[in-house]
Structure formats: structure tokens, C-alpha cells
Coordinates of C-alpha atoms in Angstrom, one line a residue:
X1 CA -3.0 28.2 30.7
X2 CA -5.9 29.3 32.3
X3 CA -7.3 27.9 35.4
X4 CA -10.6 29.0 37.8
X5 CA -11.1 27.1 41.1
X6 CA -14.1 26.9 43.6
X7 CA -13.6 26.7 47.3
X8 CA -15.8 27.4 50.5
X9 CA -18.6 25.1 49.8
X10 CA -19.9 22.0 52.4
X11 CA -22.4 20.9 54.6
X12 CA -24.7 24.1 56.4
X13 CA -28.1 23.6 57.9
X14 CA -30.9 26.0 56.5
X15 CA -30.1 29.5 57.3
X16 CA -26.7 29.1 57.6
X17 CA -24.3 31.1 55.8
X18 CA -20.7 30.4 53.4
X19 CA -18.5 32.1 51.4
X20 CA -17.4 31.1 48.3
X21 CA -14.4 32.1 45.9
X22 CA -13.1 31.9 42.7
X23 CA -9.2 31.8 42.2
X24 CA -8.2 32.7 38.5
X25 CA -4.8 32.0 37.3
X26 CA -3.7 32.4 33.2
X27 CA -5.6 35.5 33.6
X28 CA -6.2 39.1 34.8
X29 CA -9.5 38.7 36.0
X30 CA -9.7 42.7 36.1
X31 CA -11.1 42.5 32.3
X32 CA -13.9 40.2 32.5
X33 CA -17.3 40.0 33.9
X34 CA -17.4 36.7 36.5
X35 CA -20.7 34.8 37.1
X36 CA -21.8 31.9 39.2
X37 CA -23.4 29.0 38.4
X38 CA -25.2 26.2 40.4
X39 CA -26.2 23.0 39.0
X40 CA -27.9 20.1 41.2
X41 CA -27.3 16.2 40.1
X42 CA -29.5 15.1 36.6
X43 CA -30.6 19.1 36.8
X44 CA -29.9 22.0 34.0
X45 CA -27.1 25.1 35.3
X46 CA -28.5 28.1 36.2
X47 CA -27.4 31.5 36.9
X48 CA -26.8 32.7 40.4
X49 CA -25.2 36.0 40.1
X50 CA -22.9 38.2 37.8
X51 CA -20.5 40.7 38.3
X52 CA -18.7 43.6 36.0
X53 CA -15.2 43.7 35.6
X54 CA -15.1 46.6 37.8
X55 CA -17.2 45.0 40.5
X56 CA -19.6 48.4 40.1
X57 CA -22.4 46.2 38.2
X58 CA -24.4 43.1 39.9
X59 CA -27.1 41.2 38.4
X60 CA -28.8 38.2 40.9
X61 CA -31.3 35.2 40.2
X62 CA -34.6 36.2 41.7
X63 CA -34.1 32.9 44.0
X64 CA -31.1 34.5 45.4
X65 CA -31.4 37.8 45.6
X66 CA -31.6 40.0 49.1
X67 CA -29.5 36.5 50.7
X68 CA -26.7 36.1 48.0
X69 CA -23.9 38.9 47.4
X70 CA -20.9 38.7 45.0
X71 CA -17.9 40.6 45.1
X72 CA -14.5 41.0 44.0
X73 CA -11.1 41.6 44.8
X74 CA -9.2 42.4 41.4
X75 CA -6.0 42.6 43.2
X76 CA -6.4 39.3 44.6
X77 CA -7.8 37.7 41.2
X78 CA -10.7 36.5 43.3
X79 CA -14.3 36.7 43.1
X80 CA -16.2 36.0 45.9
X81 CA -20.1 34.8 46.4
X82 CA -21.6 35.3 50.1
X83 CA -24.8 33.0 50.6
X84 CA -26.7 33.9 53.4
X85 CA -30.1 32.6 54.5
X86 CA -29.5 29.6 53.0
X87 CA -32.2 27.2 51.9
X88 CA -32.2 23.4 50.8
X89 CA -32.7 24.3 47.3
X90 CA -29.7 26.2 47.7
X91 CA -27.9 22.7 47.2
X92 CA -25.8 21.7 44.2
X93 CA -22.4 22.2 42.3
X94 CA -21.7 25.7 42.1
X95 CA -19.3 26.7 39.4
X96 CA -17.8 30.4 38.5
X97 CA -17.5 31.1 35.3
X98 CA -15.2 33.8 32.4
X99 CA -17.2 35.3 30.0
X100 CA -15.2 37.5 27.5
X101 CA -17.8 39.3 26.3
X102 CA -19.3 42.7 27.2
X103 CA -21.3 43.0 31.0
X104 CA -24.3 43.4 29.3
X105 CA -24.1 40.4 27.3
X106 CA -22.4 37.9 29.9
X107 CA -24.8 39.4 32.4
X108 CA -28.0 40.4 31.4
X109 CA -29.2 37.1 31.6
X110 CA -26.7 35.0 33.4
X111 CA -27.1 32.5 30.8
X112 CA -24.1 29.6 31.0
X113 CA -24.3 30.2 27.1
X114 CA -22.7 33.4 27.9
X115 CA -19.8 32.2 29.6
X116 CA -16.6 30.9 28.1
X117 CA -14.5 29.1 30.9
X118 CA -15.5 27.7 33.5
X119 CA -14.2 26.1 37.1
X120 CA -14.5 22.1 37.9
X121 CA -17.0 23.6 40.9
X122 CA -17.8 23.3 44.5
X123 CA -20.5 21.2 46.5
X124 CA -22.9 23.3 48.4
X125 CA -25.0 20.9 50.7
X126 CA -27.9 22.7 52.6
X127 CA -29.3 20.1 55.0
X128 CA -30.4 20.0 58.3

């Protein structure tokens, strides 16, 4: 049984600031790379951000990246995403995601094609 679940997301105006995390259970999540997803309404998923097993690798979308951090706490089974700066096209589902293959594959690319289980997500409404 393996379960990944979402929280932190909700309303912010532009160039406010959440945190959100990823709760694993059925799983040590200190073996697998964790990424996160965000996926507007009638829109495709794209990558936000990945991180290594370890935590001591990070790969960001361009769109995110110098506002957006992840993190994790293996101890805690929790992966975390800090979104600062926020913008409206910051909005949409945002999902995190198991891949079970190497950093470098699950990674590289943050492709959702190179993730294998996946949370039921958290709204992220940026809105003033």
C-alpha cells in the first residue's frame, strides 16, 4: 500500500509565499528521487522541481527557479516545496510524484513520464 499526499496549498496573492509537502506512506522515501508537478484545468503537467534521494541533487523548471526550493526530510518521509515570489501562473494542481528509477533519469528532465506514483494533489491559487 503505498500512499503520497499533498498539503499547504490555497489562496496567496502575487508575491506571497507557501509551503508545500509530500507525506509518503507504504514506502521509505529515502530510496527514491521525489519531483513535483503542477497542472492547471484543460492544461498538460509539467515539471516543477526534482530532488535526489539524498536530497544533495536538485533540478528546477526555468519558470521557477531562484523563487521555488525543494527539500527533504528522509526521517520524516516528507518532501517539501517552498514557493516564494509567487506569480499567477504559479496557479494549478500541484502533485509530487515517486519515480523508481535512477536521479538522472527521473530528473534530468522532470518529465511526468519519468514518475511512477503519484499524489491526488493540492490547489495552488495565486490571485490578488
Amino acid at each position: 500500500q503505498l500512499q503520497l499526499v499533498e498539503s499547504g496549498g490555497g489562496l496567496v496573492q502575487p508575491g506571497g509565499s507557501l509551503r508545500l509537502s509530500c507525506e509518503a506512506s507504504g514506502l521509505t522515501l529515502d530510496y527514491y528521487a521525489i519531483g513535483w508537478f503542477r497542472q492547471a484545468p484543460g492544461k498538460e503537467r509539467e515539471g516543477v522541481s526534482c530532488i535526489s534521494s539524498s536530497g544533495g541533487r536538485t533540478n528546477y523548471a526555468d519558470s521557477v527557479k531562484g523563487r521555488f526550493t525543494i527539500s527533504r526530510d528522509n526521517a520524516k518521509n516528507t518532501v517539501y516545496l517552498q514557493m516564494n515570489s509567487l506569480k499567477p501562473d504559479d496557479t494549478g494542481v500541484y502533485y509530487c510524484a515517486v519515480g523508481l528509477g535512477s536521479y538522472y533519469y527521473v530528473c534530468s528532465n522532470i518529465r511526468p513520464q519519468g514518475m511512477d506514483h503519484w499524489g491526488k494533489g493540492t490547489l495552488v491559487t495565486v490571485s490578488s
